[in-house]
Amino acid sequence: MAQTYCLTPAEWRYAQGCLTLAKRLGLIEDDTPAALEKRRAAKNAEISRSEAEGAPVYGTRYFSAPAYLQYELTRFKLDFVEPCGKIRALGVCPDFTEAQTRAWYDANRDLFTRYFGDSFSYEESRQIIEKRMREEVYEALVQDILCGPADRQGRE
């Protein structure tokens, strides 16, 4: 299956972890490769229908298997990082305190440096910082799924 998506085994394992997380969060009902292909076919059919009806179609007109997988993985991460209603309702996406975001900013100042060496201020960067911090939480949730039971016991 990994070959269909042009992924190495490690990349496919990570993608499966993301799909499993999306299922647990209620973003999809089924995290199997067959369900992924079914969603891809449905998306392509929806685009074809829109084109046939003369409606404008923006963006991708046909999703290959690798393109659709990337589309879904990106959408799941964005739904978490910029929390959609479903994610907010679950209460799994954290809100951060001023102290937490300030500490992250101070620890990563190099990310907020401009070309001539001056920096974006904390106030200018706070929203970006919160999104980056949520990305870290998302990645930790995926890694927890990928972590086997033996690995978990070593961490506890």
Tab-separated table of N, CA and C in Angstrom, residues 1-131:
chain	number	residue	atom	x	y	z
A	1	MET	N	0.834	-1.202	0.000
A	1	MET	CA	0.000	0.000	0.000
A	1	MET	C	0.874	1.259	0.000
A	2	ALA	N	2.013	1.216	0.685
A	2	ALA	CA	2.888	2.379	0.753
A	2	ALA	C	3.331	2.799	-0.646
A	3	GLN	N	3.542	1.824	-1.549
A	3	GLN	CA	3.970	2.158	-2.904
A	3	GLN	C	2.912	2.963	-3.645
A	4	THR	N	1.655	2.661	-3.424
A	4	THR	CA	0.568	3.396	-4.071
A	4	THR	C	0.668	4.883	-3.725
A	5	TYR	N	1.127	5.161	-2.544
A	5	TYR	CA	1.208	6.547	-2.070
A	5	TYR	C	2.602	7.136	-2.178
A	6	CYS	N	3.534	6.399	-2.792
A	6	CYS	CA	4.902	6.872	-2.991
A	6	CYS	C	5.599	7.186	-1.671
A	7	LEU	N	5.401	6.335	-0.677
A	7	LEU	CA	5.970	6.554	0.647
A	7	LEU	C	6.905	5.420	1.035
A	8	THR	N	7.877	5.758	1.850
A	8	THR	CA	8.709	4.725	2.448
A	8	THR	C	7.870	4.040	3.528
A	9	PRO	N	8.278	2.876	4.002
A	9	PRO	CA	7.521	2.236	5.092
A	9	PRO	C	7.384	3.136	6.325
A	10	ALA	N	8.422	3.870	6.667
A	10	ALA	CA	8.354	4.765	7.833
A	10	ALA	C	7.351	5.896	7.592
A	11	GLU	N	7.337	6.446	6.373
A	11	GLU	CA	6.387	7.513	6.053
A	11	GLU	C	4.951	6.985	6.064
A	12	TRP	N	4.752	5.771	5.563
A	12	TRP	CA	3.415	5.177	5.555
A	12	TRP	C	2.939	4.922	6.983
A	13	ARG	N	3.851	4.469	7.850
A	13	ARG	CA	3.505	4.232	9.251
A	13	ARG	C	3.067	5.537	9.912
A	14	TYR	N	3.797	6.624	9.638
A	14	TYR	CA	3.435	7.930	10.188
A	14	TYR	C	2.056	8.356	9.665
A	15	ALA	N	1.837	8.188	8.357
A	15	ALA	CA	0.536	8.548	7.772
A	15	ALA	C	-0.584	7.749	8.432
A	16	GLN	N	-0.351	6.469	8.687
A	16	GLN	CA	-1.363	5.652	9.361
A	16	GLN	C	-1.619	6.168	10.771
A	17	GLY	N	-0.563	6.624	11.453
A	17	GLY	CA	-0.740	7.214	12.780
A	17	GLY	C	-1.616	8.454	12.726
A	18	CYS	N	-1.408	9.280	11.705
A	18	CYS	CA	-2.226	10.491	11.533
A	18	CYS	C	-3.677	10.132	11.236
A	19	LEU	N	-3.883	9.127	10.410
A	19	LEU	CA	-5.247	8.686	10.096
A	19	LEU	C	-5.939	8.138	11.341
A	20	THR	N	-5.206	7.388	12.144
A	20	THR	CA	-5.770	6.839	13.380
A	20	THR	C	-6.145	7.969	14.341
A	21	LEU	N	-5.289	8.969	14.454
A	21	LEU	CA	-5.601	10.120	15.309
A	21	LEU	C	-6.856	10.825	14.794
A	22	ALA	N	-6.950	11.013	13.487
A	22	ALA	CA	-8.136	11.660	12.908
A	22	ALA	C	-9.401	10.873	13.240
A	23	LYS	N	-9.299	9.560	13.215
A	23	LYS	CA	-10.454	8.726	13.573
A	23	LYS	C	-10.809	8.926	15.046
A	24	ARG	N	-9.813	8.908	15.909
A	24	ARG	CA	-10.057	9.091	17.340
A	24	ARG	C	-10.655	10.457	17.650
A	25	LEU	N	-10.291	11.448	16.847
A	25	LEU	CA	-10.818	12.799	17.044
A	25	LEU	C	-12.176	13.000	16.381
A	26	GLY	N	-12.641	11.995	15.656
A	26	GLY	CA	-13.945	12.083	15.015
A	26	GLY	C	-13.938	12.831	13.698
A	27	LEU	N	-12.765	13.035	13.114
A	27	LEU	CA	-12.685	13.735	11.830
A	27	LEU	C	-13.004	12.807	10.665
A	28	ILE	N	-12.753	11.510	10.844
A	28	ILE	CA	-13.118	10.484	9.865
A	28	ILE	C	-13.675	9.291	10.639
A	29	GLU	N	-14.461	8.468	9.956
A	29	GLU	CA	-15.051	7.302	10.611
A	29	GLU	C	-14.169	6.065	10.508
A	30	ASP	N	-13.355	6.001	9.467
A	30	ASP	CA	-12.568	4.793	9.194
A	30	ASP	C	-11.159	5.212	8.777
A	31	ASP	N	-10.148	4.616	9.405
A	31	ASP	CA	-8.765	4.990	9.113
A	31	ASP	C	-8.035	3.969	8.240
A	32	THR	N	-8.770	3.058	7.608
A	32	THR	CA	-8.145	2.041	6.777
A	32	THR	C	-7.779	2.597	5.404
A	33	PRO	N	-6.813	1.965	4.728
A	33	PRO	CA	-6.470	2.387	3.363
A	33	PRO	C	-7.667	2.303	2.406
A	34	ALA	N	-8.512	1.298	2.578
A	34	ALA	CA	-9.686	1.167	1.711
A	34	ALA	C	-10.621	2.363	1.892
A	35	ALA	N	-10.788	2.804	3.131
A	35	ALA	CA	-11.644	3.969	3.396
A	35	ALA	C	-11.020	5.239	2.831
A	36	LEU	N	-9.706	5.334	2.903
A	36	LEU	CA	-9.003	6.486	2.326
A	36	LEU	C	-9.275	6.557	0.828
A	37	GLU	N	-9.181	5.402	0.159
A	37	GLU	CA	-9.449	5.355	-1.281
A	37	GLU	C	-10.907	5.695	-1.585
A	38	LYS	N	-11.801	5.276	-0.718
A	38	LYS	CA	-13.220	5.583	-0.901
A	38	LYS	C	-13.455	7.097	-0.780
A	39	ARG	N	-12.807	7.726	0.199
A	39	ARG	CA	-12.949	9.185	0.358
A	39	ARG	C	-12.337	9.919	-0.834
A	40	ARG	N	-11.219	9.402	-1.348
A	40	ARG	CA	-10.584	10.014	-2.519
A	40	ARG	C	-11.502	9.927	-3.727
A	41	ALA	N	-12.094	8.767	-3.941
A	41	ALA	CA	-13.014	8.587	-5.073
A	41	ALA	C	-14.210	9.520	-4.939
A	42	ALA	N	-14.727	9.650	-3.725
A	42	ALA	CA	-15.871	10.538	-3.489
A	42	ALA	C	-15.497	11.992	-3.760
A	43	LYS	N	-14.310	12.390	-3.345
A	43	LYS	CA	-13.853	13.772	-3.571
A	43	LYS	C	-13.693	14.024	-5.069
A	44	ASN	N	-13.074	13.081	-5.780
A	44	ASN	CA	-12.906	13.232	-7.230
A	44	ASN	C	-14.254	13.264	-7.936
A	45	ALA	N	-15.198	12.460	-7.489
A	45	ALA	CA	-16.544	12.458	-8.093
A	45	ALA	C	-17.245	13.789	-7.837
A	46	GLU	N	-17.082	14.322	-6.643
A	46	GLU	CA	-17.680	15.619	-6.302
A	46	GLU	C	-17.124	16.721	-7.207
A	47	ILE	N	-15.826	16.700	-7.443
A	47	ILE	CA	-15.196	17.691	-8.323
A	47	ILE	C	-15.716	17.532	-9.745
A	48	SER	N	-15.795	16.293	-10.226
A	48	SER	CA	-16.306	16.031	-11.589
A	48	SER	C	-17.740	16.507	-11.744
A	49	ARG	N	-18.570	16.250	-10.715
A	49	ARG	CA	-19.969	16.689	-10.738
A	49	ARG	C	-20.045	18.214	-10.834
A	50	SER	N	-19.239	18.883	-10.029
A	50	SER	CA	-19.243	20.350	-10.039
A	50	SER	C	-18.846	20.882	-11.410
A	51	GLU	N	-17.831	20.283	-12.008
A	51	GLU	CA	-17.397	20.705	-13.340
A	51	GLU	C	-18.498	20.456	-14.378
A	52	ALA	N	-19.148	19.305	-14.281
A	52	ALA	CA	-20.216	18.958	-15.232
A	52	ALA	C	-21.398	19.908	-15.115
A	53	GLU	N	-21.643	20.406	-13.912
A	53	GLU	CA	-22.737	21.343	-13.688
A	53	GLU	C	-22.344	22.776	-14.038
A	54	GLY	N	-21.093	22.960	-14.450
A	54	GLY	CA	-20.629	24.290	-14.830
A	54	GLY	C	-20.234	25.170	-13.661
A	55	ALA	N	-20.158	24.607	-12.476
A	55	ALA	CA	-19.752	25.387	-11.299
A	55	ALA	C	-18.237	25.588	-11.335
A	56	PRO	N	-17.778	26.728	-10.873
A	56	PRO	CA	-16.325	26.925	-10.852
A	56	PRO	C	-15.664	25.967	-9.862
A	57	VAL	N	-14.536	25.417	-10.259
A	57	VAL	CA	-13.767	24.520	-9.400
A	57	VAL	C	-12.420	25.180	-9.160
A	58	TYR	N	-12.137	25.434	-7.915
A	58	TYR	CA	-10.879	26.077	-7.551
A	58	TYR	C	-9.917	25.032	-7.012
A	59	GLY	N	-8.676	25.136	-7.390
A	59	GLY	CA	-7.675	24.214	-6.870
A	59	GLY	C	-7.606	22.933	-7.669
A	60	THR	N	-7.326	21.869	-6.991
A	60	THR	CA	-7.099	20.574	-7.616
A	60	THR	C	-8.382	20.050	-8.262
A	61	ARG	N	-8.230	19.566	-9.505
A	61	ARG	CA	-9.379	19.026	-10.239
A	61	ARG	C	-9.441	17.506	-10.166
A	62	TYR	N	-8.330	16.884	-9.835
A	62	TYR	CA	-8.285	15.434	-9.684
A	62	TYR	C	-7.193	15.098	-8.672
A	63	PHE	N	-7.512	14.283	-7.696
A	63	PHE	CA	-6.554	13.877	-6.680
A	63	PHE	C	-5.998	12.494	-6.999
A	64	SER	N	-4.692	12.431	-7.222
A	64	SER	CA	-4.025	11.128	-7.293
A	64	SER	C	-3.973	10.588	-5.862
A	65	ALA	N	-3.608	9.323	-5.709
A	65	ALA	CA	-3.540	8.741	-4.362
A	65	ALA	C	-2.577	9.521	-3.457
A	66	PRO	N	-1.341	9.808	-3.896
A	66	PRO	CA	-0.439	10.554	-3.006
A	66	PRO	C	-0.945	11.966	-2.697
A	67	ALA	N	-1.523	12.626	-3.691
A	67	ALA	CA	-2.016	13.992	-3.476
A	67	ALA	C	-3.178	14.004	-2.483
A	68	TYR	N	-4.068	13.021	-2.582
A	68	TYR	CA	-5.201	13.001	-1.667
A	68	TYR	C	-4.767	12.685	-0.236
A	69	LEU	N	-3.825	11.770	-0.092
A	69	LEU	CA	-3.309	11.470	1.248
A	69	LEU	C	-2.712	12.732	1.855
A	70	GLN	N	-1.908	13.459	1.094
A	70	GLN	CA	-1.315	14.692	1.604
A	70	GLN	C	-2.394	15.716	1.947
A	71	TYR	N	-3.414	15.812	1.114
A	71	TYR	CA	-4.539	16.712	1.366
A	71	TYR	C	-5.184	16.387	2.710
A	72	GLU	N	-5.473	15.107	2.942
A	72	GLU	CA	-6.118	14.727	4.206
A	72	GLU	C	-5.208	14.975	5.403
A	73	LEU	N	-3.948	14.577	5.304
A	73	LEU	CA	-3.035	14.754	6.438
A	73	LEU	C	-2.876	16.229	6.782
A	74	THR	N	-2.808	17.065	5.774
A	74	THR	CA	-2.712	18.513	6.005
A	74	THR	C	-3.991	19.039	6.638
A	75	ARG	N	-5.132	18.594	6.134
A	75	ARG	CA	-6.417	19.048	6.666
A	75	ARG	C	-6.580	18.644	8.133
A	76	PHE	N	-6.188	17.419	8.476
A	76	PHE	CA	-6.305	16.970	9.870
A	76	PHE	C	-5.445	17.827	10.789
A	77	LYS	N	-4.214	18.090	10.366
A	77	LYS	CA	-3.315	18.896	11.201
A	77	LYS	C	-3.858	20.314	11.345
A	78	LEU	N	-4.351	20.886	10.259
A	78	LEU	CA	-4.901	22.238	10.326
A	78	LEU	C	-6.154	22.300	11.188
A	79	ASP	N	-6.973	21.256	11.142
A	79	ASP	CA	-8.165	21.212	11.998
A	79	ASP	C	-7.777	21.227	13.471
A	80	PHE	N	-6.603	20.706	13.783
A	80	PHE	CA	-6.122	20.678	15.169
A	80	PHE	C	-5.406	21.979	15.531
A	81	VAL	N	-4.559	22.457	14.642
A	81	VAL	CA	-3.742	23.647	14.916
A	81	VAL	C	-4.591	24.914	14.967
A	82	GLU	N	-5.530	25.025	14.067
A	82	GLU	CA	-6.505	26.125	14.069
A	82	GLU	C	-7.829	25.443	14.367
A	83	PRO	N	-8.072	25.139	15.643
A	83	PRO	CA	-9.107	24.171	16.016
A	83	PRO	C	-10.479	24.409	15.386
A	84	CYS	N	-10.945	23.354	14.690
A	84	CYS	CA	-12.299	23.378	14.156
A	84	CYS	C	-13.259	23.121	15.320
A	85	GLY	N	-14.538	23.295	15.094
A	85	GLY	CA	-15.539	23.122	16.141
A	85	GLY	C	-15.509	21.753	16.784
A	86	LYS	N	-15.313	20.715	15.966
A	86	LYS	CA	-15.272	19.346	16.478
A	86	LYS	C	-14.110	19.165	17.465
A	87	ILE	N	-12.971	19.706	17.119
A	87	ILE	CA	-11.780	19.584	17.977
A	87	ILE	C	-11.973	20.395	19.258
A	88	ARG	N	-12.501	21.600	19.126
A	88	ARG	CA	-12.761	22.435	20.318
A	88	ARG	C	-13.721	21.719	21.275
A	89	ALA	N	-14.759	21.104	20.708
A	89	ALA	CA	-15.763	20.426	21.537
A	89	ALA	C	-15.164	19.256	22.317
A	90	LEU	N	-14.163	18.596	21.749
A	90	LEU	CA	-13.517	17.476	22.428
A	90	LEU	C	-12.642	17.932	23.602
A	91	GLY	N	-12.165	19.162	23.520
A	91	GLY	CA	-11.303	19.677	24.581
A	91	GLY	C	-9.895	19.103	24.556
A	92	VAL	N	-9.463	18.580	23.415
A	92	VAL	CA	-8.125	17.990	23.325
A	92	VAL	C	-7.068	18.974	22.845
A	93	CYS	N	-7.503	20.070	22.283
A	93	CYS	CA	-6.564	21.052	21.765
A	93	CYS	C	-6.343	22.114	22.840
A	94	PRO	N	-5.135	22.219	23.315
A	94	PRO	CA	-4.896	23.106	24.454
A	94	PRO	C	-4.926	24.592	24.102
A	95	ASP	N	-5.287	25.368	25.096
A	95	ASP	CA	-5.086	26.810	25.053
A	95	ASP	C	-3.858	27.066	25.908
A	96	PHE	N	-3.086	28.053	25.556
A	96	PHE	CA	-1.831	28.300	26.254
A	96	PHE	C	-1.888	29.611	27.020
A	97	THR	N	-1.198	29.644	28.135
A	97	THR	CA	-1.135	30.858	28.946
A	97	THR	C	-0.113	31.805	28.349
A	98	GLU	N	-0.187	33.032	28.778
A	98	GLU	CA	0.789	34.043	28.366
A	98	GLU	C	2.200	33.585	28.735
A	99	ALA	N	2.362	33.018	29.911
A	99	ALA	CA	3.684	32.567	30.358
A	99	ALA	C	4.229	31.457	29.450
A	100	GLN	N	3.357	30.528	29.035
A	100	GLN	CA	3.796	29.432	28.164
A	100	GLN	C	4.212	29.944	26.792
A	101	THR	N	3.410	30.825	26.209
A	101	THR	CA	3.747	31.330	24.874
A	101	THR	C	4.979	32.228	24.932
A	102	ARG	N	5.101	32.994	25.981
A	102	ARG	CA	6.288	33.857	26.146
A	102	ARG	C	7.548	32.994	26.284
A	103	ALA	N	7.459	31.919	27.052
A	103	ALA	CA	8.612	31.025	27.226
A	103	ALA	C	8.996	30.379	25.891
A	104	TRP	N	8.000	29.996	25.103
A	104	TRP	CA	8.281	29.392	23.798
A	104	TRP	C	8.943	30.421	22.884
A	105	TYR	N	8.443	31.633	22.901
A	105	TYR	CA	9.024	32.716	22.100
A	105	TYR	C	10.482	32.943	22.502
A	106	ASP	N	10.739	33.023	23.791
A	106	ASP	CA	12.098	33.267	24.274
A	106	ASP	C	13.039	32.123	23.895
A	107	ALA	N	12.540	30.890	23.901
A	107	ALA	CA	13.363	29.731	23.569
A	107	ALA	C	13.595	29.592	22.061
A	108	ASN	N	12.775	30.272	21.257
A	108	ASN	CA	12.860	30.132	19.793
A	108	ASN	C	12.970	31.475	19.087
A	109	ARG	N	13.631	32.415	19.685
A	109	ARG	CA	13.729	33.766	19.104
A	109	ARG	C	14.286	33.766	17.687
A	110	ASP	N	15.170	32.834	17.396
A	110	ASP	CA	15.761	32.785	16.054
A	110	ASP	C	14.715	32.586	14.958
A	111	LEU	N	13.579	32.017	15.287
A	111	LEU	CA	12.512	31.829	14.305
A	111	LEU	C	11.814	33.137	13.940
A	112	PHE	N	12.013	34.149	14.753
A	112	PHE	CA	11.303	35.415	14.564
A	112	PHE	C	12.246	36.555	14.189
A	113	THR	N	13.383	36.198	13.600
A	113	THR	CA	14.367	37.188	13.186
A	113	THR	C	14.159	37.539	11.724
A	114	ARG	N	14.234	38.807	11.426
A	114	ARG	CA	14.091	39.278	10.055
A	114	ARG	C	15.448	39.275	9.359
A	115	TYR	N	15.432	39.594	8.104
A	115	TYR	CA	16.623	39.565	7.265
A	115	TYR	C	17.758	40.418	7.820
A	116	PHE	N	17.455	41.594	8.305
A	116	PHE	CA	18.498	42.501	8.770
A	116	PHE	C	18.833	42.324	10.249
A	117	GLY	N	18.361	41.266	10.869
A	117	GLY	CA	18.746	40.954	12.235
A	117	GLY	C	17.778	41.425	13.312
A	118	ASP	N	16.844	42.315	12.970
A	118	ASP	CA	15.865	42.701	13.982
A	118	ASP	C	14.798	41.607	14.070
A	119	SER	N	14.042	41.609	15.141
A	119	SER	CA	13.097	40.521	15.380
A	119	SER	C	11.659	41.004	15.383
A	120	PHE	N	10.756	40.082	15.056
A	120	PHE	CA	9.339	40.347	15.250
A	120	PHE	C	9.093	40.327	16.752
A	121	SER	N	8.259	41.202	17.212
A	121	SER	CA	7.985	41.262	18.651
A	121	SER	C	7.127	40.070	19.073
A	122	TYR	N	7.086	39.843	20.361
A	122	TYR	CA	6.248	38.784	20.915
A	122	TYR	C	4.789	39.016	20.527
A	123	GLU	N	4.335	40.249	20.640
A	123	GLU	CA	2.937	40.574	20.332
A	123	GLU	C	2.609	40.276	18.877
A	124	GLU	N	3.559	40.559	17.970
A	124	GLU	CA	3.345	40.279	16.551
A	124	GLU	C	3.323	38.781	16.265
A	125	SER	N	3.929	38.005	17.130
A	125	SER	CA	4.147	36.584	16.879
A	125	SER	C	3.264	35.645	17.685
A	126	ARG	N	2.509	36.154	18.626
A	126	ARG	CA	1.779	35.286	19.561
A	126	ARG	C	0.877	34.262	18.857
A	127	GLN	N	0.122	34.678	17.874
A	127	GLN	CA	-0.780	33.746	17.187
A	127	GLN	C	0.008	32.635	16.490
A	128	ILE	N	1.113	32.973	15.894
A	128	ILE	CA	1.963	31.982	15.238
A	128	ILE	C	2.545	31.025	16.274
A	129	ILE	N	2.954	31.570	17.411
A	129	ILE	CA	3.516	30.752	18.490
A	129	ILE	C	2.486	29.726	18.954
A	130	GLU	N	1.253	30.159	19.173
A	130	GLU	CA	0.207	29.239	19.622
A	130	GLU	C	-0.017	28.121	18.601
A	131	LYS	N	0.009	28.455	17.326
A	131	LYS	CA	-0.163	27.438	16.291
A	131	LYS	C	1.002	26.462	16.290
